[in-house]
Short mmCIF file of C-alpha atoms in Angstrom, two decimals:
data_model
loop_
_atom_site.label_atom_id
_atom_site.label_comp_id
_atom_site.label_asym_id
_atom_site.label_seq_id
_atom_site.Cartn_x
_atom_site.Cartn_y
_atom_site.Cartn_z
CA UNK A 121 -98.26 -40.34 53.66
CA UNK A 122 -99.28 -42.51 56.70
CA UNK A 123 -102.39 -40.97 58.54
CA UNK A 124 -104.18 -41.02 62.36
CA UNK A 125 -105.30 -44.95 61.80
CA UNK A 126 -101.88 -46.24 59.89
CA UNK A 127 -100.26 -45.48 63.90
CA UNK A 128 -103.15 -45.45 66.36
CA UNK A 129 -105.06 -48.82 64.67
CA UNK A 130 -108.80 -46.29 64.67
CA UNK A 131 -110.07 -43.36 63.06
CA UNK A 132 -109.71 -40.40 64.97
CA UNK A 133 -112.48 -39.12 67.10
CA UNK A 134 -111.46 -35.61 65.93
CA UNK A 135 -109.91 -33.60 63.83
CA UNK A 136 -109.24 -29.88 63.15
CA UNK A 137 -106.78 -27.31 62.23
CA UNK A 138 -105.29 -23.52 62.90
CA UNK A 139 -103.77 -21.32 60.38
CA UNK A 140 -99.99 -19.92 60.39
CA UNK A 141 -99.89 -16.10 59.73
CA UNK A 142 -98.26 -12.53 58.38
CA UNK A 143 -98.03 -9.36 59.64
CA UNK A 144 -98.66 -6.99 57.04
CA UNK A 145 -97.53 -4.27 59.66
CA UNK A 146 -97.29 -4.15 63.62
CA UNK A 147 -93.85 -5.56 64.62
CA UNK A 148 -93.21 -6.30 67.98
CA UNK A 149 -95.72 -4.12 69.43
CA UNK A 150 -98.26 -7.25 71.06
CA UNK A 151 -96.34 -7.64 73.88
CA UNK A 152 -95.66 -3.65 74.04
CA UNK A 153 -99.77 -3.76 74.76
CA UNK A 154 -100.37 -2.08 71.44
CA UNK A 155 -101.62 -2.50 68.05
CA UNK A 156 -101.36 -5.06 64.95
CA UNK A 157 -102.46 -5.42 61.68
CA UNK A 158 -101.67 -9.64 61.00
CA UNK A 159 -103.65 -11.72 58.85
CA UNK A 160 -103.82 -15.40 58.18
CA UNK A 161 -102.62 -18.17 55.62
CA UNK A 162 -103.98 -20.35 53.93
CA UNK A 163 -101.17 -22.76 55.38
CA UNK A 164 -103.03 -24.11 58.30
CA UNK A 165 -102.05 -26.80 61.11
CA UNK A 166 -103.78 -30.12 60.90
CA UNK A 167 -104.44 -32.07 64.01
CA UNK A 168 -106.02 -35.87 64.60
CA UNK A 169 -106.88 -37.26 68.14
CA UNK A 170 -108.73 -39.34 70.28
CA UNK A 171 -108.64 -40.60 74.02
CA UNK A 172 -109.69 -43.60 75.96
CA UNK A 173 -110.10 -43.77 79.70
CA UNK A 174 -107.15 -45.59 82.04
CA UNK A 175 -106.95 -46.24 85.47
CA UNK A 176 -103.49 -44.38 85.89
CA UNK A 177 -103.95 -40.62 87.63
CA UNK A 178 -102.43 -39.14 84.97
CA UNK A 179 -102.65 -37.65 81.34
CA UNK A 180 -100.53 -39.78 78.99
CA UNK A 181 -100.05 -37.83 75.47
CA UNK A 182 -98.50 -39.97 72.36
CA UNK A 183 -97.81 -37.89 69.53
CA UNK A 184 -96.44 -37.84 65.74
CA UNK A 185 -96.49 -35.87 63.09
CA UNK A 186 -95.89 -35.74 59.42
CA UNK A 187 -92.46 -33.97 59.34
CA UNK A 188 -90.99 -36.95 61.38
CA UNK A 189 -92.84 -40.07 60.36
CA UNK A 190 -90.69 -42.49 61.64
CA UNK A 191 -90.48 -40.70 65.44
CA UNK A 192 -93.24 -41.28 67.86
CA UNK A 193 -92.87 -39.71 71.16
CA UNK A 194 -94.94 -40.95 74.35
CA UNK A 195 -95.53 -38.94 77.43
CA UNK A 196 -96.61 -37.70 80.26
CA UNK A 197 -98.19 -34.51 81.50
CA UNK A 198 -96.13 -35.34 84.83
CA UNK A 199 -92.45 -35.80 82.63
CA UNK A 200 -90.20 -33.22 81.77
CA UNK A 201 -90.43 -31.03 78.59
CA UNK A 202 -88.80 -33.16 75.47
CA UNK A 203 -87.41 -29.77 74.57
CA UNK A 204 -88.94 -30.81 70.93
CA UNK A 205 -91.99 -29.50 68.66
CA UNK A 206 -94.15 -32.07 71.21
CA UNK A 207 -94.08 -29.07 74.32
CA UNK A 208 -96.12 -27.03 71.85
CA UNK A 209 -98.29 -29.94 71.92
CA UNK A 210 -98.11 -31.26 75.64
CA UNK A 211 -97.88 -27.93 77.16
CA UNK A 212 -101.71 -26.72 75.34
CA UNK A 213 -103.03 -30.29 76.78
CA UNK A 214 -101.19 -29.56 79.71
CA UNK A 215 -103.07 -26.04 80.07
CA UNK A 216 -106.56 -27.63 79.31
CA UNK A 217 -106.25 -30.00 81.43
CA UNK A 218 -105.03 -28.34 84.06
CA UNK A 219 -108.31 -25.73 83.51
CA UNK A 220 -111.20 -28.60 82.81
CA UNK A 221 -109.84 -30.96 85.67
CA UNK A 222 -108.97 -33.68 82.97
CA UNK A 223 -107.01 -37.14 84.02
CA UNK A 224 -106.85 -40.28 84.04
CA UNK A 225 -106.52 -40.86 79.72
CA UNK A 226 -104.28 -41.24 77.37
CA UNK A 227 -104.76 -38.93 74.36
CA UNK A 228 -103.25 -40.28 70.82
CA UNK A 229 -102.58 -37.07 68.65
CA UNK A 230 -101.10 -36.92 64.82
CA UNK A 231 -99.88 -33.71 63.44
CA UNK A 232 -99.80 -32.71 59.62
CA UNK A 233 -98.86 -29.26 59.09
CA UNK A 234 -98.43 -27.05 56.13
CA UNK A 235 -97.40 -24.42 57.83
CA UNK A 236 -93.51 -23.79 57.79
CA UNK A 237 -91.15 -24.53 60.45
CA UNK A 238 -88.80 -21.22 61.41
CA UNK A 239 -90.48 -18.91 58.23
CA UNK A 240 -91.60 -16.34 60.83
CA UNK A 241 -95.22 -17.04 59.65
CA UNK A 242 -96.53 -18.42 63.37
CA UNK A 243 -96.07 -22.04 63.36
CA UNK A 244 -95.92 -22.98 66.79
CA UNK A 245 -99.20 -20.74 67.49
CA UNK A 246 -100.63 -22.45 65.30
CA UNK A 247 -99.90 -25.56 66.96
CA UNK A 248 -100.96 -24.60 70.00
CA UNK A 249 -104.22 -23.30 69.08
CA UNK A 250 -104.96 -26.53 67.13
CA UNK A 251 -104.37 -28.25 69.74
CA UNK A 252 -106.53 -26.11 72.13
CA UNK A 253 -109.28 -26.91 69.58
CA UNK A 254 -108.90 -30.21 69.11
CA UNK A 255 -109.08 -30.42 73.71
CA UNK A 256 -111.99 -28.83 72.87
CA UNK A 257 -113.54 -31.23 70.71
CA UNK A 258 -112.36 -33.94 72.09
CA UNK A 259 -113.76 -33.49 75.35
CA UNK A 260 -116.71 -31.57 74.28
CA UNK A 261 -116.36 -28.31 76.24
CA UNK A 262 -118.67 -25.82 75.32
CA UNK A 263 -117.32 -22.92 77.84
CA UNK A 264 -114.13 -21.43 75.61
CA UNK A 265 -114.75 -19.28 72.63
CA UNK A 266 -112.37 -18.25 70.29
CA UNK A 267 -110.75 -15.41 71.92
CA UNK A 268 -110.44 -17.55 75.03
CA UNK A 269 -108.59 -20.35 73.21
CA UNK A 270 -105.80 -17.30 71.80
CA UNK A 271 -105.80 -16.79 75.62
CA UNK A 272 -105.20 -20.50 76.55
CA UNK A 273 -102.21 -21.09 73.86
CA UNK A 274 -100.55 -17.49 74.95
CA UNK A 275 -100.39 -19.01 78.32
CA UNK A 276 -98.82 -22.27 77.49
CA UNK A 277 -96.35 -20.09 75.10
CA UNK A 278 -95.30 -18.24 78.14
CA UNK A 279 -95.15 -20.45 80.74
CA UNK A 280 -94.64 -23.50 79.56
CA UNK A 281 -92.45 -22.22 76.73
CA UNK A 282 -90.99 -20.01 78.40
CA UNK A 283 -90.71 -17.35 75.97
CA UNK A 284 -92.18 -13.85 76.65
CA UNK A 285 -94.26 -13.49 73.17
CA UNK A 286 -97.25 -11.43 73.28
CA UNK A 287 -101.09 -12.40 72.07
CA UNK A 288 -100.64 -11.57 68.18
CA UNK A 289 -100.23 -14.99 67.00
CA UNK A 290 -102.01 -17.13 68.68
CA UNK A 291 -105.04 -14.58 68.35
CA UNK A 292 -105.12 -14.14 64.09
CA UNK A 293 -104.76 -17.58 64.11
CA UNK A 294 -108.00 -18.59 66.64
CA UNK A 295 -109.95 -15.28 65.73
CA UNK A 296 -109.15 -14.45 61.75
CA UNK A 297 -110.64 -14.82 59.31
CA UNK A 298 -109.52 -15.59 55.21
CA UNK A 299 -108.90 -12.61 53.18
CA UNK A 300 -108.90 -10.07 56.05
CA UNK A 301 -106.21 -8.06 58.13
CA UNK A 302 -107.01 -8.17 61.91
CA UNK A 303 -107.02 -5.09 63.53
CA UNK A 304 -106.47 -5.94 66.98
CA UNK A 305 -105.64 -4.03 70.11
CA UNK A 306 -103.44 -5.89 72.26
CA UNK A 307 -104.20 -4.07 75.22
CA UNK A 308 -107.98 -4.77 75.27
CA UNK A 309 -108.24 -7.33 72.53
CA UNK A 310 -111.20 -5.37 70.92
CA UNK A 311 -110.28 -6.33 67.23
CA UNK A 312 -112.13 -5.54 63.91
CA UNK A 313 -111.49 -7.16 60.57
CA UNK A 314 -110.34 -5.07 57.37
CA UNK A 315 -110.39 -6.76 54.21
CA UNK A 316 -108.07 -6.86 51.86
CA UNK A 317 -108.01 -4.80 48.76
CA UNK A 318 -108.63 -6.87 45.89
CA UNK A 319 -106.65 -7.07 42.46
CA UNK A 320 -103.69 -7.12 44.45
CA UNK A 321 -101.59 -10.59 44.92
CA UNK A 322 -100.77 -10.21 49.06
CA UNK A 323 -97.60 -12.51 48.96
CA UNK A 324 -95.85 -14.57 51.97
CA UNK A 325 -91.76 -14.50 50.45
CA UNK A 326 -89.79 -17.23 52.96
CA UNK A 327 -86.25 -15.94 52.45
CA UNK A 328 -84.55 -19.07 53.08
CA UNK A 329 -82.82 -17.76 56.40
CA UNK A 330 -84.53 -19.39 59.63
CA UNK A 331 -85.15 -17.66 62.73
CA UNK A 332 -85.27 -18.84 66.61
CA UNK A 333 -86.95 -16.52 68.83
CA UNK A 334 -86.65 -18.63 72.02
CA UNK A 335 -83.18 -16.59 72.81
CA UNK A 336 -81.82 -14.25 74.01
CA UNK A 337 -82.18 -11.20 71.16
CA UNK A 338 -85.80 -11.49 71.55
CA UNK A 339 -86.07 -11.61 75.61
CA UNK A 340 -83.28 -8.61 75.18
CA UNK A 341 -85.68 -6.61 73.52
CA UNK A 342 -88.84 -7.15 75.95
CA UNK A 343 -86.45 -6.58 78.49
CA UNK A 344 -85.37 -3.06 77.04
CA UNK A 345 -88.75 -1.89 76.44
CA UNK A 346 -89.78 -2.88 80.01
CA UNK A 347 -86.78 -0.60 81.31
CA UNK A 348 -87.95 2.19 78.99
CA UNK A 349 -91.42 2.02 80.62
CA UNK A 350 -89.87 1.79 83.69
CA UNK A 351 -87.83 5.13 82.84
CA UNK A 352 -91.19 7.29 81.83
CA UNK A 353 -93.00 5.67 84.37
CA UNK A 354 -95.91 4.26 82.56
CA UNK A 355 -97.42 0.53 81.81
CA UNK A 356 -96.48 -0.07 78.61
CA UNK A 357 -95.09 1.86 75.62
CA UNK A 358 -98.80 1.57 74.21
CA UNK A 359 -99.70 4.55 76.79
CA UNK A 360 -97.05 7.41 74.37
CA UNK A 361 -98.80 9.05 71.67
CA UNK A 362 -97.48 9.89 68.25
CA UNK A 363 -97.79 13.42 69.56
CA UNK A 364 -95.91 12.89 73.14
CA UNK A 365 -92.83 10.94 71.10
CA UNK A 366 -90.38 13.24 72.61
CA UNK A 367 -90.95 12.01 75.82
CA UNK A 368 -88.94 9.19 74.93
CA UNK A 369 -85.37 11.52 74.78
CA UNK A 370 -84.84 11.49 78.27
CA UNK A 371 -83.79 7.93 77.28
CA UNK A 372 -80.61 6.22 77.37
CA UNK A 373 -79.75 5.65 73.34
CA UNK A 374 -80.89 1.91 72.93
CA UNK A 375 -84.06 2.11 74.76
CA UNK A 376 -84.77 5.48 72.81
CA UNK A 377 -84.49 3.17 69.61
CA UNK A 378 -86.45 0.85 70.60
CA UNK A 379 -89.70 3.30 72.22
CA UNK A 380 -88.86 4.86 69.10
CA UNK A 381 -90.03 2.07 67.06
CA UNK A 382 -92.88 1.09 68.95
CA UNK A 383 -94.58 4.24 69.22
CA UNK A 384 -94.21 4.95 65.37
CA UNK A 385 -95.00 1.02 64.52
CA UNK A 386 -98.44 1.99 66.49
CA UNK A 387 -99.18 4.63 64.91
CA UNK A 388 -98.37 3.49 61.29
CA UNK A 389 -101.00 0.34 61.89
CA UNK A 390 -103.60 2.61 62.39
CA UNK A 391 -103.02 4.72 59.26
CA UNK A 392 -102.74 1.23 57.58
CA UNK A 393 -106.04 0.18 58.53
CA UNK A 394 -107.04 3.59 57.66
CA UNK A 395 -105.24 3.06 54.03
CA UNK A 396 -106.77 -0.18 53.53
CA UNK A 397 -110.18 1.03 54.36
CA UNK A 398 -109.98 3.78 51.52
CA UNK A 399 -108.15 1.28 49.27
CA UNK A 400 -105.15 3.68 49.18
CA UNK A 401 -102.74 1.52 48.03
CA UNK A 402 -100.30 4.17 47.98
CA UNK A 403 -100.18 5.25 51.34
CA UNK A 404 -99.83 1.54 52.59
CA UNK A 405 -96.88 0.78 50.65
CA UNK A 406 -95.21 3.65 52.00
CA UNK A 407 -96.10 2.76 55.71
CA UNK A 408 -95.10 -0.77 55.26
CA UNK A 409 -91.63 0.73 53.92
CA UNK A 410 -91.29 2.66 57.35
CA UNK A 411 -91.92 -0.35 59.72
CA UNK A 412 -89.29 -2.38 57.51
CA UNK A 413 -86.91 0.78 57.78
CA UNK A 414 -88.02 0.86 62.00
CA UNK A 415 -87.26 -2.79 62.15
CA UNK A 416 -83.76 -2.23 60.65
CA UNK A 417 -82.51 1.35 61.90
CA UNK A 418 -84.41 1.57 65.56
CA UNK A 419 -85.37 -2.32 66.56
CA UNK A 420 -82.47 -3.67 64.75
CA UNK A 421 -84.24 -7.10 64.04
CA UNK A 422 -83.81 -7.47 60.36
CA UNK A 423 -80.54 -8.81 58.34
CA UNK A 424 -78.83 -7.63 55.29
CA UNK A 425 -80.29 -10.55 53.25
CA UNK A 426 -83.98 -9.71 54.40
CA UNK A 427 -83.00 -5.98 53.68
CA UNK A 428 -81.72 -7.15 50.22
CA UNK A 429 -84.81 -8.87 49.76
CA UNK A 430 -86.71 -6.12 50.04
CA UNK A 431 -85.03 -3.35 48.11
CA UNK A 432 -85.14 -6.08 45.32
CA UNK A 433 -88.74 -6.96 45.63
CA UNK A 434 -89.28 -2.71 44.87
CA UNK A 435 -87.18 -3.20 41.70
CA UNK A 436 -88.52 -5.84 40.14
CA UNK A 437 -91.93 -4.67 40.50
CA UNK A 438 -93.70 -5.20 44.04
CA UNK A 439 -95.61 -1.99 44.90
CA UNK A 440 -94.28 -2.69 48.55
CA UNK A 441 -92.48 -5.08 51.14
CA UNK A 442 -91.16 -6.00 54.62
CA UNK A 443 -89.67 -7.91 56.30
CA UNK A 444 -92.54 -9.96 58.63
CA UNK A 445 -92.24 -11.87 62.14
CA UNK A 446 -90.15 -12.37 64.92
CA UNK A 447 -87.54 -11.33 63.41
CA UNK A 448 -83.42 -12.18 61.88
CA UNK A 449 -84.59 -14.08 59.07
CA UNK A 450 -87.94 -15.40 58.06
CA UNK A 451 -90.05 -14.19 56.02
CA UNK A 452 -91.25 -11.07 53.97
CA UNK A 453 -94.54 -9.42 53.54
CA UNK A 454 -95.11 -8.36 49.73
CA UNK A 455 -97.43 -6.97 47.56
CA UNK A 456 -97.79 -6.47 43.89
CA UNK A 457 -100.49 -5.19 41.50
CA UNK A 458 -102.33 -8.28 39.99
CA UNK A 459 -100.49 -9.50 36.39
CA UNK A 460 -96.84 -8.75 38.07
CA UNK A 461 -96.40 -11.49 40.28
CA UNK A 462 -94.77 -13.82 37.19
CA UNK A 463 -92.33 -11.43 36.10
CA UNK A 464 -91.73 -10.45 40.03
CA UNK A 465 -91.27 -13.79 41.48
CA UNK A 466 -88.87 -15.14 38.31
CA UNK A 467 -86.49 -12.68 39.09
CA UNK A 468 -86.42 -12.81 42.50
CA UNK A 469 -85.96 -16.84 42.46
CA UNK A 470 -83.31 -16.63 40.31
CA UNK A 471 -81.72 -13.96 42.29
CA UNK A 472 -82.12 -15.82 45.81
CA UNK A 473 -83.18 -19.94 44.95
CA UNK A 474 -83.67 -20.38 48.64
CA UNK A 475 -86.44 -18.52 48.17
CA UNK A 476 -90.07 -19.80 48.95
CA UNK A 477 -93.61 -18.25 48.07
CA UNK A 478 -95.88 -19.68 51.28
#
């Protein structure tokens, strides 16, 4: 595989990376200002650059990456989106540089990720805060931690993206940390870490079906739960209890679904990290059941294939499973007891071969 010097002629002044990630349960509630339990991959975005000083008022980005070899795509901070992976790319530069005061260079950047494309496990956050880190090191600015750089790609997701995601993403993949759930609050972005029980295999299942969530299903549902809050007059579904849920039945049907879900989705994260603290195993697997039963019956974001996948993960063995991400396709959250993800997995890839383990 070519490399940073095989298209830029020099060895890159830096390089770093950002992992993808899974929500083991918290579904749509980030931009609802409440709480979720993600944590990350292995699978990690790789990202090579360097600069040089021109004379030209501007910030000139070339770009590649490993998934199209043979297409390199020059630009300008000043040209239109390319409407391509690059505006994850272009847009973070554009943010930094926008922040730091940064012109007149040309930045060469190669990408190499192992993170997959449209598996609901973060991708393009992970882009984004690679690049954000790589800005970073490139220009050696010492005044953005980590949280701030989850800030920094959330911002270029929403307005430069243009799509109305919350901080989730972007913030597991900046702030977490390898064999830890991430207990964060989306509202104040206090977070703690919760490790992972051990002696249990905590799987990533791609089910073959790929998702978009730059359309209009996703916008429809931030725009439902804004009209909800709008209808019980408060900020964000966050501010309903467990205990007030039947607040939310002076609402018309479809935004009583979708409060419905929210509210409940909070609450089960924080019996999950309650479950994982006490290494009740039990009482996790049946939470993470609910949100995939939420995400079906009340926020209507899963299809009958991820809904197969899961019933079938429970028969052949997994103590638990859901379906994780955006949303209509993806990926699924699994767990098994350790010594049962052989017999699991060979019966599950010969039952759907489209199947990936991430």
């Amino acid at each position: 595989m070519k490399k940073f010097k095989d298209y830029y002629g020099t060895a890159p002044a830096v390089s770093v990376s950002a992992p993808g990630r899974a929500n083991l349960i918290g579904e749509h509630t980030d931009y609802n200002n409440g709480f979720v339990l993600p944590f990350p991959l292995q699978h990690a975005v790789h990202i090579e650059a360097s600069f040089t000083k021109t004379q030209t008022k501007e910030v000139v980005v070339n770009l590649v990456s490993s998934l199209y070899p043979d297409n390199k795509i020059t630009t300008s901070l000043l040209h239109d989106k390319t409407k391509t992976w690059a505006d994850y790319v272009v847009g973070s530069i554009k943010t930094i540089a926008e922040k730091e005061g940064i012109t007149n260079v040309t930045i060469n950047v190669f990408v190499d990720s192992q993170v997959p494309v449209g598996a609901g496990v973060s991708s393009s956050a992970a882009l984004e805060v690679a690049t954000i880190r790589a800005m970073i090191a490139l220009f050696q600015i010492n005044t953005i931690d980590d949280v701030e750089v989850a800030k920094l790609a959330k911002k270029t997701e929403n307005e430069y993206i243009n799509m109305p995601c919350g901080i989730m993403d972007q913030f597991v993949s900046s702030v977490g940390k390898q064999n830890y759930a991430l207990l964060l609050d989306c509202k104040t972005l206090q977070y703690d870490r919760v490790p992972l029980v051990p002696h249990y295999d905590w799987l990533v299942l791609k089910s073959g079906i790929s998702h978009q969530l730059v359309n209009s299903e996703y916008e429809k549902r931030v725009a439902t739960c804004q009209n909800a809050c709008k209808l019980l007059n408060v900020d964000s579904l966050r501010d309903i209890t467990i205990d007030e849920i039947d607040r939310i039945t002076i609402l018309p049907e479809l935004e009583q679904k979708r409060a419905r879900h929210v509210i409940t989705e909070n609450h089960r994260v924080l019996q999950s990290v309650e479950a994982l603290r006490n290494k009740d195993m039990k009482k996790l697997a049946r939470l993470v059941l609910e949100s995939h039963e939420s995400q079906k019956n009340d926020y209507e974001i899963t299809v009958p294939q991820t809904d197969a996948m899961v019933d079938d993960s429970l028969k052949f063995g997994a103590l638990t499973a859901r379906q994780t991400g955006g949303g209509f396709g993806g990926s699924l959250v699994v767990i098994l007891e350790e010594g049962k993800k052989e017999a699991w997995w060979q019966q599950m890839k010969k039952k759907y071969p489209a199947s990936e383990l991430i």
